[in-house]
CSV table of C-alpha atoms and ligand atoms in Angstrom, one decimal:
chain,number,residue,atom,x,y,z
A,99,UNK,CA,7.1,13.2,30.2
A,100,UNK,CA,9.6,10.5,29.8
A,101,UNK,CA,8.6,7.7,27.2
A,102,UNK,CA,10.9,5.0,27.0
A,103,UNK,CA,10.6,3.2,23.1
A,104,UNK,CA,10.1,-0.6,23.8
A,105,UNK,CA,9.5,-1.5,27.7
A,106,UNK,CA,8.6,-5.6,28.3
A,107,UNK,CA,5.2,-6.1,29.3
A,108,UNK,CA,6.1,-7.8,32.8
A,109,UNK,CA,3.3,-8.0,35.5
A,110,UNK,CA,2.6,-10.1,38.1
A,111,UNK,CA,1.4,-13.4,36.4
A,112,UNK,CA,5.3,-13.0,34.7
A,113,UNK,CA,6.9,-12.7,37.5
A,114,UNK,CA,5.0,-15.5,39.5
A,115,UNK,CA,5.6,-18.0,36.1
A,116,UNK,CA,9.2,-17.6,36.5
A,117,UNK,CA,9.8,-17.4,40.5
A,118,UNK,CA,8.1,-20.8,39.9
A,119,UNK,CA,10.8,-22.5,37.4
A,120,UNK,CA,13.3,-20.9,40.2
A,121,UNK,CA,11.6,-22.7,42.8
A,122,UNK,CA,10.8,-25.6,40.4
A,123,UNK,CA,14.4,-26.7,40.7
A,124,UNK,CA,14.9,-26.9,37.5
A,125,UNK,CA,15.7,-23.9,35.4
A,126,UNK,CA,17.1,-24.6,31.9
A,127,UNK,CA,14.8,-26.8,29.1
A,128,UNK,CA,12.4,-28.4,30.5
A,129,UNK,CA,8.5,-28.2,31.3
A,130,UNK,CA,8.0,-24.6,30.9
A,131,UNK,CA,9.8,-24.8,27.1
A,132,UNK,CA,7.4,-27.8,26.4
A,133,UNK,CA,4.3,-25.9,27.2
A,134,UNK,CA,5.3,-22.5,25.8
A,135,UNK,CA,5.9,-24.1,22.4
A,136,UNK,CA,2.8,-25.9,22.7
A,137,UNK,CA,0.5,-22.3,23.6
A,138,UNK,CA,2.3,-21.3,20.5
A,139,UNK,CA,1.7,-24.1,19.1
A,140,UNK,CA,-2.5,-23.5,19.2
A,141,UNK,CA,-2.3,-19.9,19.2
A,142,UNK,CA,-0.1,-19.5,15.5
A,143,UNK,CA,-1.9,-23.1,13.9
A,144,UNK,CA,1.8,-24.4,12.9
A,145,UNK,CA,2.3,-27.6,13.0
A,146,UNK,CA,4.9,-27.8,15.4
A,147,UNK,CA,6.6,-25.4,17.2
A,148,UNK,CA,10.2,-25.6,18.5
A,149,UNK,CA,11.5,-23.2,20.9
A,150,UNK,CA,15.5,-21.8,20.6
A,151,UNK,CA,17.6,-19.1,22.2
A,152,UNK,CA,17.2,-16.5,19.4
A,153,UNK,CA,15.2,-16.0,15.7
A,154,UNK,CA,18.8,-16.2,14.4
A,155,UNK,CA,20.2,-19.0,16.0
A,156,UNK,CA,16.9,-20.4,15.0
A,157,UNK,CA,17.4,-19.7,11.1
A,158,UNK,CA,20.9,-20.4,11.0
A,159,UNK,CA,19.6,-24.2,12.0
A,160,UNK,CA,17.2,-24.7,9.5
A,161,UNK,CA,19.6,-23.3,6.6
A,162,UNK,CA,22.0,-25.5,8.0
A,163,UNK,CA,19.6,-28.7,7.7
A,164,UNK,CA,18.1,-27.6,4.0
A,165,UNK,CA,21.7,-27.9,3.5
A,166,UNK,CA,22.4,-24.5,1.9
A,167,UNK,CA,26.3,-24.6,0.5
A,168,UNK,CA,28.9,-22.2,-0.5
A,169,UNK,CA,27.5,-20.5,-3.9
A,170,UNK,CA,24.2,-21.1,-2.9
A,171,UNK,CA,21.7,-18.2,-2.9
A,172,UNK,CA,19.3,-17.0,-0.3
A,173,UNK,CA,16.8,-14.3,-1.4
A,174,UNK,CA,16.1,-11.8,1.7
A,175,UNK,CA,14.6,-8.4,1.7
A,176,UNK,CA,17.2,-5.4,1.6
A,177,UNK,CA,14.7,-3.4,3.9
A,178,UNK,CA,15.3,-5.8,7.1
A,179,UNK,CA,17.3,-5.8,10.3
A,180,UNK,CA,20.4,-7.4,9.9
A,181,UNK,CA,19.9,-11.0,11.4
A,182,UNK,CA,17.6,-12.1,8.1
A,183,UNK,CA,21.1,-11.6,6.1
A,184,UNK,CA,23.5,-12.6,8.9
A,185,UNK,CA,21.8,-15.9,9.3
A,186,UNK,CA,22.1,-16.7,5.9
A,187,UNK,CA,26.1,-16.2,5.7
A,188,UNK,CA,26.7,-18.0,9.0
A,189,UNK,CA,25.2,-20.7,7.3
A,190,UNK,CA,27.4,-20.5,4.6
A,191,UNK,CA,25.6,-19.3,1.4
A,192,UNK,CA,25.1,-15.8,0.1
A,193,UNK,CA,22.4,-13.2,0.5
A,194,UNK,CA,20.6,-11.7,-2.4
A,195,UNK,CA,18.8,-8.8,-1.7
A,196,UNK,CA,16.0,-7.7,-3.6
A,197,UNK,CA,13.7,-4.4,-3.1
A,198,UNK,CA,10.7,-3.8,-1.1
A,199,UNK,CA,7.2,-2.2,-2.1
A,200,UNK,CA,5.7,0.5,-0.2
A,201,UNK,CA,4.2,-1.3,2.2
A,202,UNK,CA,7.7,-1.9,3.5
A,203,UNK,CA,7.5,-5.7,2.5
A,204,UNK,CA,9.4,-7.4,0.1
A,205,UNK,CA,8.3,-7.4,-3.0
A,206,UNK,CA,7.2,-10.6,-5.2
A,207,UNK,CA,8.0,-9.1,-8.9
A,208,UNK,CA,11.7,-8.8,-7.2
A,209,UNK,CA,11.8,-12.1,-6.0
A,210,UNK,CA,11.0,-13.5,-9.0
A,211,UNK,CA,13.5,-11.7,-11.2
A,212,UNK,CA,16.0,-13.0,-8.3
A,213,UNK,CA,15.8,-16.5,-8.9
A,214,UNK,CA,18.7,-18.6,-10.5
A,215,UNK,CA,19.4,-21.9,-10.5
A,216,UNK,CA,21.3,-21.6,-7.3
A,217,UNK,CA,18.1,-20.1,-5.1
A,218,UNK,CA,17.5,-22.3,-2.3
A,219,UNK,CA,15.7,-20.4,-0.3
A,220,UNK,CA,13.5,-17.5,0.3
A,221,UNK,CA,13.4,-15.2,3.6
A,222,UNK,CA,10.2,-13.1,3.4
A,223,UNK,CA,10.2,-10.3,6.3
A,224,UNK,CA,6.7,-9.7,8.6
A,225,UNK,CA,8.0,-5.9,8.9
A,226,UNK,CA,6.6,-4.5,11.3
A,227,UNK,CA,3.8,-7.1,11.9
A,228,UNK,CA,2.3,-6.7,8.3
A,229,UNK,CA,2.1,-10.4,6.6
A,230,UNK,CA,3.9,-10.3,3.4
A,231,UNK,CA,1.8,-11.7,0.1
A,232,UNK,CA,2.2,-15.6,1.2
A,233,UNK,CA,-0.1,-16.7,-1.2
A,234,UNK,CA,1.4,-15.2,-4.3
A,235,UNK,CA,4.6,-16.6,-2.9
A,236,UNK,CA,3.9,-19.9,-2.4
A,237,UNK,CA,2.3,-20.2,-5.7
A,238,UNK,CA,5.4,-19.0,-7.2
A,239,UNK,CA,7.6,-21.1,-6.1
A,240,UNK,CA,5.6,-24.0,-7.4
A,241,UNK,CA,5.0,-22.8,-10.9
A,242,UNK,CA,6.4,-25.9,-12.8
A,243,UNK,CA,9.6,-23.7,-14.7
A,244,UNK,CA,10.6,-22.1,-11.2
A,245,UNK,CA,10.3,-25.8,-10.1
A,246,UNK,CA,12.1,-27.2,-13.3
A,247,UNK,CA,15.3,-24.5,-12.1
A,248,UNK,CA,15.9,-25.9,-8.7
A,249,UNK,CA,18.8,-27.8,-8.5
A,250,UNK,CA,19.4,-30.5,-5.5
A,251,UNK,CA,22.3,-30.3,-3.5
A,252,UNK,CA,21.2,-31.9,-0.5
A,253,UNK,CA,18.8,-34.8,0.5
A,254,UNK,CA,17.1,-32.3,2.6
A,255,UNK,CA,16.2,-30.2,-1.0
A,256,UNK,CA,15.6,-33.4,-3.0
A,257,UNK,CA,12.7,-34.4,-0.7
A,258,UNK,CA,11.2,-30.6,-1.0
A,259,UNK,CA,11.9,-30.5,-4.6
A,260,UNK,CA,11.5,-26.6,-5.1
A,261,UNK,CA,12.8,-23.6,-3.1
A,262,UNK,CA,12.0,-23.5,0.8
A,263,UNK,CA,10.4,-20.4,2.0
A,264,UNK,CA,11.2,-19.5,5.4
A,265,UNK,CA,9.6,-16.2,6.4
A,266,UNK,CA,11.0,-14.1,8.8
A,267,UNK,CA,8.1,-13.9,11.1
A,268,UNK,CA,10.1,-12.4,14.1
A,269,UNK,CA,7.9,-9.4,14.1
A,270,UNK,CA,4.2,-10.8,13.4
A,271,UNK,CA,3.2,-13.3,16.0
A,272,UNK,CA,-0.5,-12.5,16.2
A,273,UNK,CA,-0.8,-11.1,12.7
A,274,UNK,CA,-3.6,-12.9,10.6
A,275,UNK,CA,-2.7,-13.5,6.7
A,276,UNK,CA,-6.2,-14.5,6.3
A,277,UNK,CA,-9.1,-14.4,7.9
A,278,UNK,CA,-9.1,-16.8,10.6
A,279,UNK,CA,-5.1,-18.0,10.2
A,280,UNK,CA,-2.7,-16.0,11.6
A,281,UNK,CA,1.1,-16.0,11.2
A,282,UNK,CA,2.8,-19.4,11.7
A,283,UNK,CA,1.4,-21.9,9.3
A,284,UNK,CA,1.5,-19.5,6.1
A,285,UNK,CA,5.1,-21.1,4.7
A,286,UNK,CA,7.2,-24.0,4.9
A,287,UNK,CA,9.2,-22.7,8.1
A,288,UNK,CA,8.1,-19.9,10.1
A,289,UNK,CA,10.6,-18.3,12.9
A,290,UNK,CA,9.0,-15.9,15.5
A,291,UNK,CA,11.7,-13.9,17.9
A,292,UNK,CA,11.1,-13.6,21.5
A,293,UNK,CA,13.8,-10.9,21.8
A,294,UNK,CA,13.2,-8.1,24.8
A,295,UNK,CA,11.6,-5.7,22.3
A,296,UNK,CA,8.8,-8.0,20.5
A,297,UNK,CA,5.6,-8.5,21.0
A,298,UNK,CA,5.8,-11.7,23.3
A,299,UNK,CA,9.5,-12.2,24.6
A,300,UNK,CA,11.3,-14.6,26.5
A,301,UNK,CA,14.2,-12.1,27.3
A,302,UNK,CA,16.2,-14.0,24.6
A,303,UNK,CA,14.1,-16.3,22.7
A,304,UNK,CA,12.9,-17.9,19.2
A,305,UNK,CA,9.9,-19.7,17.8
A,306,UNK,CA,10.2,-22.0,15.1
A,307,UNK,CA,7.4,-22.9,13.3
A,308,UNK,CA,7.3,-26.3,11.3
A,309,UNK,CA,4.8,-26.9,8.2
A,310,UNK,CA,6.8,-29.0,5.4
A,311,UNK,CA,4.7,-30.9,2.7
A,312,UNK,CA,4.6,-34.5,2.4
A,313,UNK,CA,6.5,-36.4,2.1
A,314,UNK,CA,8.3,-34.7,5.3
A,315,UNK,CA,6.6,-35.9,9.0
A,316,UNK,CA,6.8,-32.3,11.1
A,317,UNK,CA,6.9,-33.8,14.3
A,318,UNK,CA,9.4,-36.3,13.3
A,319,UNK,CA,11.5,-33.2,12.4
A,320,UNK,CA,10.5,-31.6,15.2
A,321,UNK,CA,11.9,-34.6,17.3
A,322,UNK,CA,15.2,-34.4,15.4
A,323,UNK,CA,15.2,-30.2,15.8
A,324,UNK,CA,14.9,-30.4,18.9
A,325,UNK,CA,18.2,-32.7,19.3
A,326,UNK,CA,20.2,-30.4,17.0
A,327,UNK,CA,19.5,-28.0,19.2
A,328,UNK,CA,21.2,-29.8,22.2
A,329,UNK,CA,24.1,-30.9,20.7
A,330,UNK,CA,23.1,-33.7,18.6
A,331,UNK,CA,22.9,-35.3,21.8
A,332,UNK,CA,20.6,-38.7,22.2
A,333,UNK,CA,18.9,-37.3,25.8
A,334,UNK,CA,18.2,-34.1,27.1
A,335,UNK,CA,19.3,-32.5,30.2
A,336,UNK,CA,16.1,-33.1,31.7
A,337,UNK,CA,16.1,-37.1,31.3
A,338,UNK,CA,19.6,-37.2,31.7
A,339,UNK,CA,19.1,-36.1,35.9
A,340,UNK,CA,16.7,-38.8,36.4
A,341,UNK,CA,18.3,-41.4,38.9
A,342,UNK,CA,20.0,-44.1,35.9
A,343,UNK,CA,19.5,-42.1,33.2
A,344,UNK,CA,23.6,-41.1,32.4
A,345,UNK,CA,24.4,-42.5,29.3
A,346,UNK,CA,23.8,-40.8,25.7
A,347,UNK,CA,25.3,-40.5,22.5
A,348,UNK,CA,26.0,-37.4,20.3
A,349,UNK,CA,24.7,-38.2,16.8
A,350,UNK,CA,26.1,-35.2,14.5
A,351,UNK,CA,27.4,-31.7,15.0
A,352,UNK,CA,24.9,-30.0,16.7
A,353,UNK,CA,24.3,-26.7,17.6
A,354,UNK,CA,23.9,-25.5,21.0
A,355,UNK,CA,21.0,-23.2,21.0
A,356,UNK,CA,18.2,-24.8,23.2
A,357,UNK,CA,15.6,-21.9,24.9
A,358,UNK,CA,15.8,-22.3,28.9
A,359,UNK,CA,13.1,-22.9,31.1
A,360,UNK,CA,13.4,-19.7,33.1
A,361,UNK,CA,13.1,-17.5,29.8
A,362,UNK,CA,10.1,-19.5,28.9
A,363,UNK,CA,8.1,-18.9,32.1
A,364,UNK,CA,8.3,-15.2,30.9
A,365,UNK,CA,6.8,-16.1,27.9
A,366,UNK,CA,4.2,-18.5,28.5
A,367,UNK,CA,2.7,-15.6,30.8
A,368,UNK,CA,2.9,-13.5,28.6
A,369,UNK,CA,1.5,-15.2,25.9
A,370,UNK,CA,-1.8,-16.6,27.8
A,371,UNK,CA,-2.7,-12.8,27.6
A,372,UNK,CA,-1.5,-12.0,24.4
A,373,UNK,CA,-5.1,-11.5,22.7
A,374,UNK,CA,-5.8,-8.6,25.1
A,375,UNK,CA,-2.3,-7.2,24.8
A,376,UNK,CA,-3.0,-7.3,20.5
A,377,UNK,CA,-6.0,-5.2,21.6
A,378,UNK,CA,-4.0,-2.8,23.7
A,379,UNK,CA,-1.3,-2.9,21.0
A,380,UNK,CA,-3.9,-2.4,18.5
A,381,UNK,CA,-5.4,1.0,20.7
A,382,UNK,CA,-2.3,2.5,20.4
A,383,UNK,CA,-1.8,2.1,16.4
A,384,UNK,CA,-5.8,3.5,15.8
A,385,UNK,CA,-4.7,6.7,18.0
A,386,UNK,CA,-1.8,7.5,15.9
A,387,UNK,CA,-3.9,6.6,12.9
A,388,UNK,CA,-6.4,9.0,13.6
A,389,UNK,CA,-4.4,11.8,14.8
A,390,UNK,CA,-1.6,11.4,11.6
A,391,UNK,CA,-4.2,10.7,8.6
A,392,UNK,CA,-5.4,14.0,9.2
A,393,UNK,CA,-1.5,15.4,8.8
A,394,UNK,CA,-0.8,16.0,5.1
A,395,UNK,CA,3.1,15.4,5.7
A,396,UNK,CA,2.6,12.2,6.7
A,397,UNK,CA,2.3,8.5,5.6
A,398,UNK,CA,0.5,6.1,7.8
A,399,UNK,CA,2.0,2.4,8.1
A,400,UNK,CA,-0.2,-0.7,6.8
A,401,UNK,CA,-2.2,-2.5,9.2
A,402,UNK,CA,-5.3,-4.0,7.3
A,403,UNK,CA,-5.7,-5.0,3.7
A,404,UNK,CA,-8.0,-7.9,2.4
A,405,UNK,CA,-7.5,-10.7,5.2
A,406,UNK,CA,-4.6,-9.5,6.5
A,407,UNK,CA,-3.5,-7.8,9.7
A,408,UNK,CA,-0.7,-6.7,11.5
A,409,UNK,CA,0.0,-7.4,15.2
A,410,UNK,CA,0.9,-3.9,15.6
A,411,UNK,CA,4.3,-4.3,16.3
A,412,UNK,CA,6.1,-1.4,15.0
A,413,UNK,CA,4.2,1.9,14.2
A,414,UNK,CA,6.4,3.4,11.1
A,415,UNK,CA,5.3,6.8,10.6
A,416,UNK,CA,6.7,8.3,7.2
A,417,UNK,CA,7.5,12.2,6.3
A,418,UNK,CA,6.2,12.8,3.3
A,419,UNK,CA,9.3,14.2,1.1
A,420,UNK,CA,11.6,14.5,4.1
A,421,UNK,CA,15.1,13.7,3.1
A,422,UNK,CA,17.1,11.7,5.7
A,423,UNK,CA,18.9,14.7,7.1
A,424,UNK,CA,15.5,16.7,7.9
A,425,UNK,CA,14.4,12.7,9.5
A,426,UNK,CA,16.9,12.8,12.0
A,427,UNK,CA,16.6,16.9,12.7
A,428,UNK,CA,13.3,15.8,13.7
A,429,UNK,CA,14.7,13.1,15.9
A,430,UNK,CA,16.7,15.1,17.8
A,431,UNK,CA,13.9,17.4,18.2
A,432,UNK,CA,11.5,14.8,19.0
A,433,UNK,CA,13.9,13.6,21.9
A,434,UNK,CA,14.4,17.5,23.8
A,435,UNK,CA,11.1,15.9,25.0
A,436,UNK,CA,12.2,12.7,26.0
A,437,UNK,CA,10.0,11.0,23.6
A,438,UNK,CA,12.0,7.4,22.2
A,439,UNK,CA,11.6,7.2,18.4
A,440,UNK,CA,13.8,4.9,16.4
A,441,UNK,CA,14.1,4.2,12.7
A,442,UNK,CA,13.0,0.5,11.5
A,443,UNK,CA,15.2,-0.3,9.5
A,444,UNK,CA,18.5,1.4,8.1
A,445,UNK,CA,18.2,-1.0,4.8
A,446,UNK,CA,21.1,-3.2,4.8
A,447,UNK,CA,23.5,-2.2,1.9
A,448,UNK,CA,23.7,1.0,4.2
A,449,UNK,CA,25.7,-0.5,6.8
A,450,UNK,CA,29.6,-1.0,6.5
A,451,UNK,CA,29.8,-4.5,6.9
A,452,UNK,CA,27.6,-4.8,3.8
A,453,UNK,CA,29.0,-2.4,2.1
A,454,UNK,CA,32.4,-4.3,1.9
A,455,UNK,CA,30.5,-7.3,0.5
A,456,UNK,CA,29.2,-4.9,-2.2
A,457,UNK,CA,25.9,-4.4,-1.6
A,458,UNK,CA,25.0,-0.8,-3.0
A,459,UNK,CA,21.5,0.9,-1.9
A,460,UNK,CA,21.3,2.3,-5.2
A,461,UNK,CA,19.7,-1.0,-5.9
A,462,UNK,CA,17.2,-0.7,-3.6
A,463,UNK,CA,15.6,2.5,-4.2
A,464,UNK,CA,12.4,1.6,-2.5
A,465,UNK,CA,13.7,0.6,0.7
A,466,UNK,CA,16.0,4.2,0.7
A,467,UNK,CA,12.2,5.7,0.1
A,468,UNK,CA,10.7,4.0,3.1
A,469,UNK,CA,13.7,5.0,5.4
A,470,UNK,CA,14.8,8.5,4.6
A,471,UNK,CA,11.7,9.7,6.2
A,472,UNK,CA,10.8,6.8,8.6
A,473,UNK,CA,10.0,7.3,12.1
A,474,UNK,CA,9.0,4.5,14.5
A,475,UNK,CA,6.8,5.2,17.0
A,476,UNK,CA,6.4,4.1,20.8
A,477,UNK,CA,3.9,1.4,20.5
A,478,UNK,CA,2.9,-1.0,23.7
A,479,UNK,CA,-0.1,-2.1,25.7
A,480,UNK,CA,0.8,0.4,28.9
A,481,UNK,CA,0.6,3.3,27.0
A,482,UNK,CA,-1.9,5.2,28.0
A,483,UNK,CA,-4.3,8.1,26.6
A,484,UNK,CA,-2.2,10.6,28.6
A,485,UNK,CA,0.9,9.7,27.0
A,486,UNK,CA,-0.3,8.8,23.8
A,487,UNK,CA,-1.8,12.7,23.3
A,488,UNK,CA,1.5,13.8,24.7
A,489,UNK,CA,4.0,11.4,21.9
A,490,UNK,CA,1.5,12.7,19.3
A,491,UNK,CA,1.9,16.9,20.2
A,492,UNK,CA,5.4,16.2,20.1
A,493,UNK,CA,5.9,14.6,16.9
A,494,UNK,CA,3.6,16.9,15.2
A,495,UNK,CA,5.1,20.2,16.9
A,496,UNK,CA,8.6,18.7,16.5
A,497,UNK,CA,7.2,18.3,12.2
A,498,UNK,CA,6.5,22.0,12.0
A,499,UNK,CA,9.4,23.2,14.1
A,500,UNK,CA,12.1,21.5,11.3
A,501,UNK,CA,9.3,22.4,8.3
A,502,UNK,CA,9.3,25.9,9.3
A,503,UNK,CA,13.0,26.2,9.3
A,504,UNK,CA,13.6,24.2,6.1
A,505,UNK,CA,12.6,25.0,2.4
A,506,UNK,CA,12.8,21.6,1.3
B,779,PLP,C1,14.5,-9.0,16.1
B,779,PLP,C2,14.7,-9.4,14.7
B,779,PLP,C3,15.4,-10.6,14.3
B,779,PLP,C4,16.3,-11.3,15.2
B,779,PLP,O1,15.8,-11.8,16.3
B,779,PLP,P1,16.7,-12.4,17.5
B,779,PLP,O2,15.7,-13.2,18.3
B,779,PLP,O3,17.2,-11.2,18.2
B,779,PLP,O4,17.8,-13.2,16.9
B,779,PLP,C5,15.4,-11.0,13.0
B,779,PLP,N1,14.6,-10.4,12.1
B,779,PLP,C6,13.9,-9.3,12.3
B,779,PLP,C7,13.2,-8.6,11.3
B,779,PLP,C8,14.0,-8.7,13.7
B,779,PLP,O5,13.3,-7.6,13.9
């Protein structure tokens, strides 16, 4: 039995939302951006929601407008895919990676033993759907002598007065980090991906969520987002086509990152029946639950604690003391049935571009624990029971087949 990893979720209501922004006549930003930032909008509780063509495009905006320099510092997780980091270099100041618990989230005691004078901002990661501790966050970076360190470089960080904490939500639209909040209003900035493989996609896509303190005005900034997103430019495609409406200015160096109204209508369908897909979603995580809990080599993922809860976006199964090498004999075995697994994440000081900037995992000894045995799991609303009992015989037959040939 074939089981692909990630499919979208496309039915017909998809389909028929973006056949009609093809028939609409118009097809790039427009209507169906407007009202897919607004569903987002009401569903997440943010203040205001801006819509771009990717999570990182997204980030590398709002770095770009806290006005992060050269020498700057940008706390992200080490246990994360790529983008958090990349973002942060595009924008021109450097990532500094700190440790993870074992919850697979980043952990607080490691972000505060991170902070110097040149922190300007802090990237929390939503791994896997499972809200990171916001509140202990947020209270930390308000404590007066965390406060009393932040230096101002930029108008943008006078008017915030303390480090800016942008999480990196691009897994955990849905998730609740209380009881009747979920994921989107939690920081200062919030960015949601709509990549293929998330939860809710737009093929390509990115949510930004906006919830500054006074004195900022969110939709003011949302207003001036939005046109930093188009080229700095003083009118949008969209007015520009009306009969007399030619002439604009460009204001600033903008960026050219604006989400298209075709990739919205995917989207917008999609997320109208989001609750019952987090249900589905949801099904799929309790049946691996149930059948791995009883398996002593195993480690079940986080999905509930207190308030919180994931929006089951990644199932990371661990092997209890696997080393990587049995991990990916298990892979391999795992795949003679055609089953898709993948690992979430390969921390980043692992990779070679890192490791030329001189980022060493031996620093990170948590996040080598959560990925030496990690397996991710096929997780998706059309899974069904069939399939699911089929995924979990493998896994567990493909666990005793590389047990029983290994004394580890
Ligand atoms: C997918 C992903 C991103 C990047 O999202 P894009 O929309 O592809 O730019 C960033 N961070 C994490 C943790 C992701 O999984």
């Amino acid at each position: 039995m074939k089981i692909p990893f990630s499919p979208p979720y496309i039915d017909e209501a998809v389909i028929n939302e973006v056949v009609d922004s093809l028939r609409s006549g118009w097809i790039t930003s427009g209507p169906k951006v407007k009202s897919l930032e607004e569903e987002i909008k009401t569903f997440s509780g943010a203040k205001e929601v801006l819509c771009v063509n990717s999570w990182t495009s997204g980030a590398i905006m709002m770095l770009r407008w806290l006005g992060v320099k050269e020498g700057d510092e940008v706390i992200v997780p080490a246990y994360t895919y790529s983008a958090t980091a990349l973002a942060v270099l595009h924008a021109g100041a450097k990532p500094v990676m700190v440790d993870s618990g074992k919850n697979f989230n980043i952990s607080v005691e490691a972000i505060r033993n991170a902070i110097t004078p040149r922190t300007k901002a802090i990237i929390p990661v939503d791994i896997a759907g499972f809200p990171c501790d916001y509140d202990q966050i947020m209270s930390m970076v308000q404590e007066p002598k965390i406060r009393g360190l932040f230096q101002v470089t930029s108008a943008v960080q006078k008017k915030l007065g303390r480090i800016l904490v942008m999480n990196d939500a691009a897994h955990s639209l849905g998730a609740f980090y209380s009881k009747k909040q979920r994921t989107g209003c939690e920081t200062d900035i919030a960015i949601f991906s709509l990549h293929a493989v998330k939860n809710v996609t737009t093929a390509e896509g990115g949510a930004i969520c906006l919830n500054l303190p006074e004195p900022f005005n969110n939709e003011d900034l949302y207003k001036e987002l939005r046109m930093t997103s188009l080229n700095c430019q003083t009118k949008d495609a969209f007015s520009k086509s009306k009969a007399g409406g030619w002439r604009y200015d460009i204001v600033g160096m903008g960026m050219k990152i604006n989400m298209a109204d075709v990739n919205a209508a995917i989207g917008l369908a999609q997320i109208r029946e989001y609750p019952s897909l987090l249900k589905e979603r949801k099904r799929v995580f309790e049946t691996y639950d149930k059948a791995f809990t009883a398996c002593d080599w195993a480690i079940t993922p986080p999905s509930i604690d207190g308030e919180k809860e994931s929006s089951y976006h990644i199932y990371a199964l661990r092997i209890k003391d696997f080393t990587e090498e049995l991990r990916d004999r298990m892979i391999d075995e795992i795949a003679k049935s055609e089953v898709a697994v993948n690992v979430h994440f390969i921390p980043m000081p692992m990779l070679s571009f890192f490791k030329s900037l001189g980022y060493d995992i031996k620093n990170y000894p948590q996040a080598y624990e959560n990925f030496k045995g990690e397996i991710s799991l096929p997780i998706y609303p059309q899974l069904n029971n069939e399939q699911l009992d089929f995924i979990i015989r493998t896994v567990k037959s493909a666990y005793n087949t590389i047990a029983r040939d290994s004394i580890f």
